[in-house]
Short mmCIF file of C-alpha atoms in Angstrom, two decimals:
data_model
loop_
_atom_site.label_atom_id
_atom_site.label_comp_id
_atom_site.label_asym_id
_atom_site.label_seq_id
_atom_site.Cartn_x
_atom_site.Cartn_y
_atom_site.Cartn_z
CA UNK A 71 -92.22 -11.85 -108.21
CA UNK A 72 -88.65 -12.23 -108.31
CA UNK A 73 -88.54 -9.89 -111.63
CA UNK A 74 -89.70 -7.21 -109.21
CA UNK A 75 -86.99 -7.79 -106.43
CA UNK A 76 -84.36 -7.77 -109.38
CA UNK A 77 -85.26 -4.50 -110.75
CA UNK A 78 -85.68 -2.70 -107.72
CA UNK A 79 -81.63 -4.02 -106.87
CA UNK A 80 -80.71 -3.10 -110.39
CA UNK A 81 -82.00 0.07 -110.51
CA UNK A 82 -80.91 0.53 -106.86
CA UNK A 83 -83.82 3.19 -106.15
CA UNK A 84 -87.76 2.19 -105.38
CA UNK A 85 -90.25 1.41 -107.79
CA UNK A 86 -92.52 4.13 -109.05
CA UNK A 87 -96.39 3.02 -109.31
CA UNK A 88 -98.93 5.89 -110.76
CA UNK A 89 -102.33 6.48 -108.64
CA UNK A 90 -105.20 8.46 -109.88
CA UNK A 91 -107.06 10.67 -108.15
CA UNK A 92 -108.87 8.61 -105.86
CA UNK A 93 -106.05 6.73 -104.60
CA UNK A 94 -106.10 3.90 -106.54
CA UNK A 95 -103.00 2.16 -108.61
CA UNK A 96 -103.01 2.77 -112.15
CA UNK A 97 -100.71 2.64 -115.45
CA UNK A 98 -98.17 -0.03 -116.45
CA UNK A 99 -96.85 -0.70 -112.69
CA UNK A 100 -100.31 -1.21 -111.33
CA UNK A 101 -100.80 -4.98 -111.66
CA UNK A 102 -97.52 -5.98 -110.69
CA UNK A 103 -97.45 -3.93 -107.45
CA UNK A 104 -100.99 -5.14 -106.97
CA UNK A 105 -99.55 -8.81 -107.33
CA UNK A 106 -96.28 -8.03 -105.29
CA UNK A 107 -98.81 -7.52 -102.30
CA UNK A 108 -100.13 -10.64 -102.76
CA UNK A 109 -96.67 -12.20 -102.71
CA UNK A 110 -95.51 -10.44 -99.74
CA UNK A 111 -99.06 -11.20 -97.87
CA UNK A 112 -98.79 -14.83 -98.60
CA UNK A 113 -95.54 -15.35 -97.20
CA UNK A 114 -95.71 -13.10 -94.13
CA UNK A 115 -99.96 -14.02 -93.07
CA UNK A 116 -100.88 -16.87 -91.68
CA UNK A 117 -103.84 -18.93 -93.42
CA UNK A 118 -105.76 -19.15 -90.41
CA UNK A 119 -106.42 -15.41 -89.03
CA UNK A 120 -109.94 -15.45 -88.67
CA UNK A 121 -110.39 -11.56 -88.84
CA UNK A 122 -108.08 -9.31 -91.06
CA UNK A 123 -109.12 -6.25 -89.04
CA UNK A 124 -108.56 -7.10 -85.36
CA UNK A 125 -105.90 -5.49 -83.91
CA UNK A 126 -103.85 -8.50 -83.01
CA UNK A 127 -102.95 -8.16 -86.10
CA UNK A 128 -101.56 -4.80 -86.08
CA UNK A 129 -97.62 -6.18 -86.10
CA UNK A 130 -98.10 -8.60 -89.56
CA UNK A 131 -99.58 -5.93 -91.29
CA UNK A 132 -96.64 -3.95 -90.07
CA UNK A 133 -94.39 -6.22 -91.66
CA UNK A 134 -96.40 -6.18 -94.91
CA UNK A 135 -96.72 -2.23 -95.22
CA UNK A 136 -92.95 -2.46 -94.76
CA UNK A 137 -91.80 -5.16 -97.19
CA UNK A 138 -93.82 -3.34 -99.91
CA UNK A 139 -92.70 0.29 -98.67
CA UNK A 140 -89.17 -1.68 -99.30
CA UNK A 141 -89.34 -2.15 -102.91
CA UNK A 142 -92.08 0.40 -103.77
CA UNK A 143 -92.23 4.37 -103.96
CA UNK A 144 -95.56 4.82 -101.61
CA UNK A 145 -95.98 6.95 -98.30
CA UNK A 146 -98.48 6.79 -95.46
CA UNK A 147 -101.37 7.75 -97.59
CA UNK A 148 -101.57 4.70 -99.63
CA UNK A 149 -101.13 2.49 -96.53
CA UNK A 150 -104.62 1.88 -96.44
CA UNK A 151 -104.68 0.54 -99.67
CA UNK A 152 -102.11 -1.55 -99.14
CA UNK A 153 -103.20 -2.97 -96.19
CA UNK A 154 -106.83 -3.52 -97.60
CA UNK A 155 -105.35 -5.21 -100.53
CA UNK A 156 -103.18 -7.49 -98.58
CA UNK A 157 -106.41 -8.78 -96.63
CA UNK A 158 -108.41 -9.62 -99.85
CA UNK A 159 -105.25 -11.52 -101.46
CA UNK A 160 -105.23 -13.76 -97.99
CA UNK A 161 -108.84 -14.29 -98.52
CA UNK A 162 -108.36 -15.40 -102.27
CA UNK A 163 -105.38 -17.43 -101.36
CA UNK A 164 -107.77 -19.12 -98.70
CA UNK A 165 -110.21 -20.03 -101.31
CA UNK A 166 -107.82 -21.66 -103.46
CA UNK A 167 -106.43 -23.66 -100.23
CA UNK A 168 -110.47 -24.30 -99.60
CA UNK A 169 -110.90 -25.72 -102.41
CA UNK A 170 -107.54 -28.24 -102.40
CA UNK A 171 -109.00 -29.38 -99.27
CA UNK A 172 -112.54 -30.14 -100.59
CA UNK A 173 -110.91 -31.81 -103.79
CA UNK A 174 -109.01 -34.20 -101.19
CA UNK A 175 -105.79 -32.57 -100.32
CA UNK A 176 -105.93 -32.81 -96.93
CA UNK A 177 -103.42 -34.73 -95.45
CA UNK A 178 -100.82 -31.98 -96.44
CA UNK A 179 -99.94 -28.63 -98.01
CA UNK A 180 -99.74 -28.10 -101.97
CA UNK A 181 -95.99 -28.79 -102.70
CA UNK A 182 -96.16 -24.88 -104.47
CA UNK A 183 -96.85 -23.58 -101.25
CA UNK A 184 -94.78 -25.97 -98.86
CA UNK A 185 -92.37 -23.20 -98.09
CA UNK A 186 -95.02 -21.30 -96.72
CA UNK A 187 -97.29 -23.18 -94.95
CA UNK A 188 -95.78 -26.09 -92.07
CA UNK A 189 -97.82 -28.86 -90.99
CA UNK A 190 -98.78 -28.07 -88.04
CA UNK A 191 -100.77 -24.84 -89.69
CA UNK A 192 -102.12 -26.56 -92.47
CA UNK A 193 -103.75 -28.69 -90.06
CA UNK A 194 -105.33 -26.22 -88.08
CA UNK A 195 -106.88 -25.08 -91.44
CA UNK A 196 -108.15 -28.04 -92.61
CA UNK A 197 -109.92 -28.82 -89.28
CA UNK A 198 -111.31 -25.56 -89.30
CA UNK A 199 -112.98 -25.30 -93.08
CA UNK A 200 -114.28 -28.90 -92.53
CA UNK A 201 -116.53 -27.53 -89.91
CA UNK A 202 -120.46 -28.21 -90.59
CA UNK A 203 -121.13 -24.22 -89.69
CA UNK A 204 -117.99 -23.37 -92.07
CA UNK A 205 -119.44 -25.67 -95.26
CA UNK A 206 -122.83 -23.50 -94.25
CA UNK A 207 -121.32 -20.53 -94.62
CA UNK A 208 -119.14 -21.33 -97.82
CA UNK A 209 -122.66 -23.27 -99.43
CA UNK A 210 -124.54 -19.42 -98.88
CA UNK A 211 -121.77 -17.78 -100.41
CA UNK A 212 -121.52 -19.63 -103.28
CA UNK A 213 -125.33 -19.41 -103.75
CA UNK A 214 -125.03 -15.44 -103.23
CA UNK A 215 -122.53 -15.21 -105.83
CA UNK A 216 -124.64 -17.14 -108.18
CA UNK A 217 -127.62 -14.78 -107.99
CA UNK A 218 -125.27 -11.48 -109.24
CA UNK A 219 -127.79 -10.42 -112.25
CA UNK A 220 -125.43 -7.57 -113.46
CA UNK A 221 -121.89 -8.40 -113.22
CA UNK A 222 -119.55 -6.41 -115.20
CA UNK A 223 -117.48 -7.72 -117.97
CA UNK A 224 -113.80 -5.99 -116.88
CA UNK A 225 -112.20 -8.88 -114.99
CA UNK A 226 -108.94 -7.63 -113.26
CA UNK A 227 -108.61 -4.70 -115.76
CA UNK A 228 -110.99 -3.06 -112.57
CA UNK A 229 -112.52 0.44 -112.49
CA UNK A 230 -109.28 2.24 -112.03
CA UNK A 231 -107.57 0.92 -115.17
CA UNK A 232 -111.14 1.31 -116.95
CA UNK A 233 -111.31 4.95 -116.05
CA UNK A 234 -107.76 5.68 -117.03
CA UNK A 235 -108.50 3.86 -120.50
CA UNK A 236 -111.53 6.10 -121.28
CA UNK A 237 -109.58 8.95 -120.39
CA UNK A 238 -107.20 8.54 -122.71
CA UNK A 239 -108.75 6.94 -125.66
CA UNK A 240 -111.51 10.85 -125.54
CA UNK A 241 -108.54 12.83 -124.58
CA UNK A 242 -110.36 14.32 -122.02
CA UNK A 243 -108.48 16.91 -119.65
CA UNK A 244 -111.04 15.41 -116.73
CA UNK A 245 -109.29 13.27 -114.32
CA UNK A 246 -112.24 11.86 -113.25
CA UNK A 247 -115.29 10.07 -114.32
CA UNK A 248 -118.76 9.67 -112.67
CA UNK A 249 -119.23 6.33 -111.68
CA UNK A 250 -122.66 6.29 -113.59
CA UNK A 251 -120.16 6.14 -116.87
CA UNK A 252 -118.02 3.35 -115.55
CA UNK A 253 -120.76 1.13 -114.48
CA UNK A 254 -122.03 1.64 -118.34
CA UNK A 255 -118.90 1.18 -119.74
CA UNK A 256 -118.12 -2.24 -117.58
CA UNK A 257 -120.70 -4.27 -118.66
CA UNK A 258 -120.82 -3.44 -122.21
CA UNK A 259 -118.57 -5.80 -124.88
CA UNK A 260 -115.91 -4.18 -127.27
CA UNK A 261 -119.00 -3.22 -129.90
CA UNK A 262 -121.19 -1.29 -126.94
CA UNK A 263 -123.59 -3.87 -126.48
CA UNK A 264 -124.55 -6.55 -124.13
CA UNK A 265 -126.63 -9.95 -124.01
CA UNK A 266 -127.38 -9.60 -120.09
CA UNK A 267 -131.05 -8.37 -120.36
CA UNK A 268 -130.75 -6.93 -116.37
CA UNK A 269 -127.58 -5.06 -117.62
CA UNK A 270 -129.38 -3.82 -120.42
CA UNK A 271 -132.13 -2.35 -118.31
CA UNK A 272 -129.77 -0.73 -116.19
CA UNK A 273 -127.90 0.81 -118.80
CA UNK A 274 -131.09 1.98 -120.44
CA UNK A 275 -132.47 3.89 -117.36
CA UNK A 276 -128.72 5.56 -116.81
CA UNK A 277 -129.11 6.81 -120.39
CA UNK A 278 -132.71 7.79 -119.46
CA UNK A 279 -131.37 9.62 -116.53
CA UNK A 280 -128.71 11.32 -118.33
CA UNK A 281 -131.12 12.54 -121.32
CA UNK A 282 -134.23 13.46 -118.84
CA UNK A 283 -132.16 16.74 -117.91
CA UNK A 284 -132.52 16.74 -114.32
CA UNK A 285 -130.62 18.05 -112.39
CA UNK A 286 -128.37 15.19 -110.53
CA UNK A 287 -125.54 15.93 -108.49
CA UNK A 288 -123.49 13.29 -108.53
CA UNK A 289 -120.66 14.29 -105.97
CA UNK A 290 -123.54 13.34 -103.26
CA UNK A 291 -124.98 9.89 -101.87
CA UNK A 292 -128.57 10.07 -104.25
CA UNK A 293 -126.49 10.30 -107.40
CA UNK A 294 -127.74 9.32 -111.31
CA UNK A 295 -126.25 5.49 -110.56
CA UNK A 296 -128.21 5.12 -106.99
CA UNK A 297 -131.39 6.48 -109.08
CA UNK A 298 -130.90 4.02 -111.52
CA UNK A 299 -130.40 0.99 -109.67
CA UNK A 300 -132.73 2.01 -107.37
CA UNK A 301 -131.14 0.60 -104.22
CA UNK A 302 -128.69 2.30 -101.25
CA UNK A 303 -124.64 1.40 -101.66
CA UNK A 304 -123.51 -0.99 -99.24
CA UNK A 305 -121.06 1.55 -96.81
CA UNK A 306 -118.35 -0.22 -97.36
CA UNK A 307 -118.45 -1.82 -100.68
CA UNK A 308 -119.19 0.93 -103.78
CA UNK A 309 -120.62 -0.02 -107.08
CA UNK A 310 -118.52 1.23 -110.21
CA UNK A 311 -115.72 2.92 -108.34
CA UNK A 312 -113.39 0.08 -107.61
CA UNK A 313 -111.74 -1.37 -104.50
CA UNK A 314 -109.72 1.20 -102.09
CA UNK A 315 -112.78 3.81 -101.78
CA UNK A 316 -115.85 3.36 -99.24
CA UNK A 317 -119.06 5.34 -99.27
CA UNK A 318 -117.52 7.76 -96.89
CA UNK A 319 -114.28 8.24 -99.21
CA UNK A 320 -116.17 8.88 -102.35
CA UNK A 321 -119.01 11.47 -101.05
CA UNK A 322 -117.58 13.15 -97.92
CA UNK A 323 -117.09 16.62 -98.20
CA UNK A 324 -113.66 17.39 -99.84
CA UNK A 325 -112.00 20.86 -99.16
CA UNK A 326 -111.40 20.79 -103.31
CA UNK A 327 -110.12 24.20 -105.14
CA UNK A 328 -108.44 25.41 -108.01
CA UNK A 329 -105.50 27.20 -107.16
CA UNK A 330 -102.64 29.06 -108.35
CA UNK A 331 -98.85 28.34 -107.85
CA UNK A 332 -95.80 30.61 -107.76
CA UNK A 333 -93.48 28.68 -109.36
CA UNK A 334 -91.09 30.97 -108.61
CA UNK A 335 -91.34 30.23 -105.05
CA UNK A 336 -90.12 26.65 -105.58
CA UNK A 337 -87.27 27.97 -107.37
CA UNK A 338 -86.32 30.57 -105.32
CA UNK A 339 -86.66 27.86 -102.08
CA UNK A 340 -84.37 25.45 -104.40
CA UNK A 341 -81.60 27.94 -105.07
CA UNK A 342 -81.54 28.92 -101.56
CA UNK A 343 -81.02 25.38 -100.34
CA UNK A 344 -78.15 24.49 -103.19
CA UNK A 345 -76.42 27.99 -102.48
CA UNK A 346 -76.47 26.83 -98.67
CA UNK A 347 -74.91 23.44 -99.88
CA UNK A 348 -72.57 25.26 -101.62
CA UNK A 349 -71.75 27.66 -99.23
CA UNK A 350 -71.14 25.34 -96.13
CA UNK A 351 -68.88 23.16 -98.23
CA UNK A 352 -66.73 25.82 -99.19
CA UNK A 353 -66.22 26.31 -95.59
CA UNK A 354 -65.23 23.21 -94.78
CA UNK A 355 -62.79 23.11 -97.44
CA UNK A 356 -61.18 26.43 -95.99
CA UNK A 357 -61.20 25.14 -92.29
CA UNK A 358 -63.76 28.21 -91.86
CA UNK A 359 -60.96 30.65 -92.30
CA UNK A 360 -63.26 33.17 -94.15
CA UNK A 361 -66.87 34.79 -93.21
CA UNK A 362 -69.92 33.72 -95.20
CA UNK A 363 -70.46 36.43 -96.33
CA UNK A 364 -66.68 36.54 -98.40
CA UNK A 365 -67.78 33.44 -99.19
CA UNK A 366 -71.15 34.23 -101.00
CA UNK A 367 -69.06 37.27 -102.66
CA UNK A 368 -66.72 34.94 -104.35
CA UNK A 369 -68.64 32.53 -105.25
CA UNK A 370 -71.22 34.88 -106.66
CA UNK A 371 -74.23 33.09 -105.01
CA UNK A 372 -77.77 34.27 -105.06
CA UNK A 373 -79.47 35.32 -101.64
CA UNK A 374 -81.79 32.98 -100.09
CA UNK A 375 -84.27 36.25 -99.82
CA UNK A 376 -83.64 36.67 -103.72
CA UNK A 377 -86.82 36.34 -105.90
CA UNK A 378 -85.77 35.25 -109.39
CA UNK A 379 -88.10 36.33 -112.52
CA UNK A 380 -87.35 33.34 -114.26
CA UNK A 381 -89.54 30.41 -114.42
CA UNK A 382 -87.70 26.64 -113.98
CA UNK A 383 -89.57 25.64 -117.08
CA UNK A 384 -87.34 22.59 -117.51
CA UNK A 385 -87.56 21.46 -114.35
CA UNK A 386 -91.46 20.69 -114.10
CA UNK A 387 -93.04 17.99 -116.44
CA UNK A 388 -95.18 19.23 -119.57
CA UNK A 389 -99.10 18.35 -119.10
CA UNK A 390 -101.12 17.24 -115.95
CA UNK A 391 -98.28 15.34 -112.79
CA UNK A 392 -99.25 14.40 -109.58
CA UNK A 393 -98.21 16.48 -107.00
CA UNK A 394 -97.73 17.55 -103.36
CA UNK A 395 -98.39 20.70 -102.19
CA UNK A 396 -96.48 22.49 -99.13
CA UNK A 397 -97.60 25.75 -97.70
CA UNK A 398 -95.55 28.13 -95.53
CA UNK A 399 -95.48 26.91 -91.43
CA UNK A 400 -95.89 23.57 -92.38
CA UNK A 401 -93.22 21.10 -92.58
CA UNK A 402 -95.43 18.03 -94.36
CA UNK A 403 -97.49 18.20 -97.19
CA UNK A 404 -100.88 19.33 -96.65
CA UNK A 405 -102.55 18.30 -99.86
CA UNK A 406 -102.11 15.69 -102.64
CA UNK A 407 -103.26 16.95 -106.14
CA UNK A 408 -102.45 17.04 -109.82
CA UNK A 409 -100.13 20.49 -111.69
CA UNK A 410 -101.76 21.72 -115.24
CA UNK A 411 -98.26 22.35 -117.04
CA UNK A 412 -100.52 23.15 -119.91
CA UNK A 413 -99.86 26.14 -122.17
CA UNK A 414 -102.84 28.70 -122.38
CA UNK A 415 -104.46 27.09 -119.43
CA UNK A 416 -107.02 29.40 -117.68
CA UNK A 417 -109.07 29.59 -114.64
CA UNK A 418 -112.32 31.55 -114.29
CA UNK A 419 -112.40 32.20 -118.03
CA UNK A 420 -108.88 34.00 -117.06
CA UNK A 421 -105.24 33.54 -118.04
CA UNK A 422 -102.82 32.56 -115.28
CA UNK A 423 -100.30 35.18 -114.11
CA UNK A 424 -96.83 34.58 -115.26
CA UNK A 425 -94.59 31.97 -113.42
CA UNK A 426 -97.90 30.61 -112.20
CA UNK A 427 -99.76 27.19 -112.72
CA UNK A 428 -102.85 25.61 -111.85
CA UNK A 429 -103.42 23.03 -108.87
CA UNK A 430 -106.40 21.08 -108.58
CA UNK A 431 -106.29 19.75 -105.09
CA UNK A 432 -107.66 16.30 -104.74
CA UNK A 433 -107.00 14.53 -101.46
CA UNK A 434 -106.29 16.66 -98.24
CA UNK A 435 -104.22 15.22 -96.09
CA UNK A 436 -104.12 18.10 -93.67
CA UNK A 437 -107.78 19.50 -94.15
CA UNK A 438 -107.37 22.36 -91.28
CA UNK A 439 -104.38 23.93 -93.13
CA UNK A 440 -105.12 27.64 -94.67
CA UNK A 441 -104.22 27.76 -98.28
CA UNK A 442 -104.09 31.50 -99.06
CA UNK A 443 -105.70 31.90 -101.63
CA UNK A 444 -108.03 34.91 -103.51
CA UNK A 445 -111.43 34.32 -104.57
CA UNK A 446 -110.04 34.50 -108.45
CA UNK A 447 -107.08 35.92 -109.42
CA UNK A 448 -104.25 36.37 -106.85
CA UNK A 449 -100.82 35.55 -105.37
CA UNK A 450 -100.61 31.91 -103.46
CA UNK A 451 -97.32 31.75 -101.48
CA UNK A 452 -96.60 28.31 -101.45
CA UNK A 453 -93.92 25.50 -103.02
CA UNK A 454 -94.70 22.66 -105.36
CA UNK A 455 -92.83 19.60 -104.54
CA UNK A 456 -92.83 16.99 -107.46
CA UNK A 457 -93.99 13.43 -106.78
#
């Protein structure tokens, strides 16, 4: 991946990678900072830690989250992404390296991957998948992964970049589908059909489902998919979602609303901090020989307690951006979500107020902040800080 360590010194500022609303990667970044983790995981893991997830681990996956957080515009939220990636690309890589050994490289490392892995390491491996319990293990497996009746037909495209696609190509203003529609849509060829006859009986009792008019709610654990396939979701492992979200992610309770923004709050907070700037450099300049307040006279700047009527129209992206939202008396953001820039956009069958726009608030990362908000129509107080 050295394209991706050039660019990120060329354009001397991270690399910008789009996430949808569940917290996965999508868009034209995703694969490559999908396969960057895989890079930096391979070089900093060794091949033989026998469990990703104990803690004596903790300080390598340090050193991952922060060679990626290095090259890469992501925060603390998508950590856990990261870090769950990085274990399933040492468990591929592992595979491969298996299956070197069992085709009779066993004396020493691949020459590709002699910079990473010493002697003395790849020994230890060998000795350890050569084990009668380990070819036990690895002969199950294999037989397991034989036995899948209704695999899907997206390869590494995955559900994210499936959902996203969909999206687009019905111009739908959802950002999200039910994953009753992606497990359809995954195992069905470019003409809508399939030859899997298991596929096509779970396809036909989703459609079934769908046209029976029952009520389904689909936000909780007995939704239309786990009706039609008839069996519980492994907890950790969820069928037509995608890697990054468990059971618990996908149907926990989320503290979701529609809200309204002041955009003239985040202009008003933005003037105040550039006439501040402004205003301390001036001083500087005149060794402090004049009060502020001459200072703010001459220079004709606006007071931080001024509320301007205009709305920074140019300043905020036309359509639907990710964003963070910020509410008074707290100094980190307290939800992640995406802003409706859309013009004649309404909520509750009623227009926004003027300098206002519409939040829909999709992962809380502080779920015991207030958001002050009216039941339909009202002022919210708060800023809008752009991703």
């Amino acid at each position: 991946m050295k394209t991706v360590i050039q660019e990120r010194s060329k354009r001397k500022k991270l690399l910008e990678v789009e996430w949808n609303i569940k917290g996965q990667p999508i868009g034209s970044n995703a694969s490559r900072f999908n396969s960057h983790i895989g890079v930096i995981t391979r070089r900093d893991a060794s091949i033989n830690i026998a469990d990703w997830r104990h803690e004596s681990n903790a300080q390598v996956k340090l050193e991952i989250w922060e060679d990626v957080h290095a090259i890469w515009n992501v925060d603390e939220t998508d950590k856990h992404y990261v870090l769950g990636k990085a274990g399933i690309a040492l468990n591929k890589f592992r595979y491969r390296l298996t299956k070197r050994v069992r085709n009779g490289c066993v004396n020493h490392p691949p020459k590709l991957y002699a910079d990473l892995i010493d002697q003395e390491e790849w020994d230890e491996f060998v000795a350890r998948v050569t084990t009668t319990l380990f070819l036990e293990i690895s002969a199950a497996n294999r037989e397991r992964a034989l036995q899948a009746d209704c695999p899907s037909r997206i390869s590494r495209k995955g559900y994210a970049k499936l959902e996203k696609e969909i999206l687009l190509e019905t111009k739908s203003e959802e950002v999200s589908l039910p994953r009753h529609t992606l497990y359809r849509k995954a195992r069905l060829d470019k003409t809508g059909n399939t030859n899997n006859e298991k596929a096509r009986e779970k396809i036909s009792q989703i459609d079934d489902l769908e046209q029976s008019g029952q009520i389904i709610d689909n936000k909780s654990s007995d939704d239309l998919l786990s009706k039609a396939l008839n069996k519980p979701d492994h907890p950790g492992w969820l069928i037509g979602v995608g890697f990054g979200i468990s059971k618990k992610d996908y149907f926990r309770p989320k503290k979701t609303q529609k809200v309204f923004v002041e955009v003239s709050e985040y202009k008003k907070v933005m003037d105040s901090l550039q006439a501040l700037m402004s205003r301390v450099a001036y001083l500087e300049k005149q060794n402090h020989d004049k009060r502020p307040d001459e200072v703010e006279k001459e220079l004709d700047l606006p007071s931080p307690n001024s509320i301007k009527d205009s709305c920074p129209d140019g300043n905020l992206p036309k359509g639907i951006s990710p964003c963070l939202l910020l509410v008074v008396d707290h100094e980190s953001p307290v939800a992640k979500g995406h802003m409706y820039n859309i013009e004649g956009e309404t909520l509750h069958n009623r227009a926004l107020p003027l300098d206002h726009m519409k939040v829909l608030i999709s992962i809380p990362l502080d779920e015991n902040a207030p958001l002050p908000v009216e039941d339909e129509v009202g002022n919210m107080f708060t800023r809008l800080e752009m991703q």
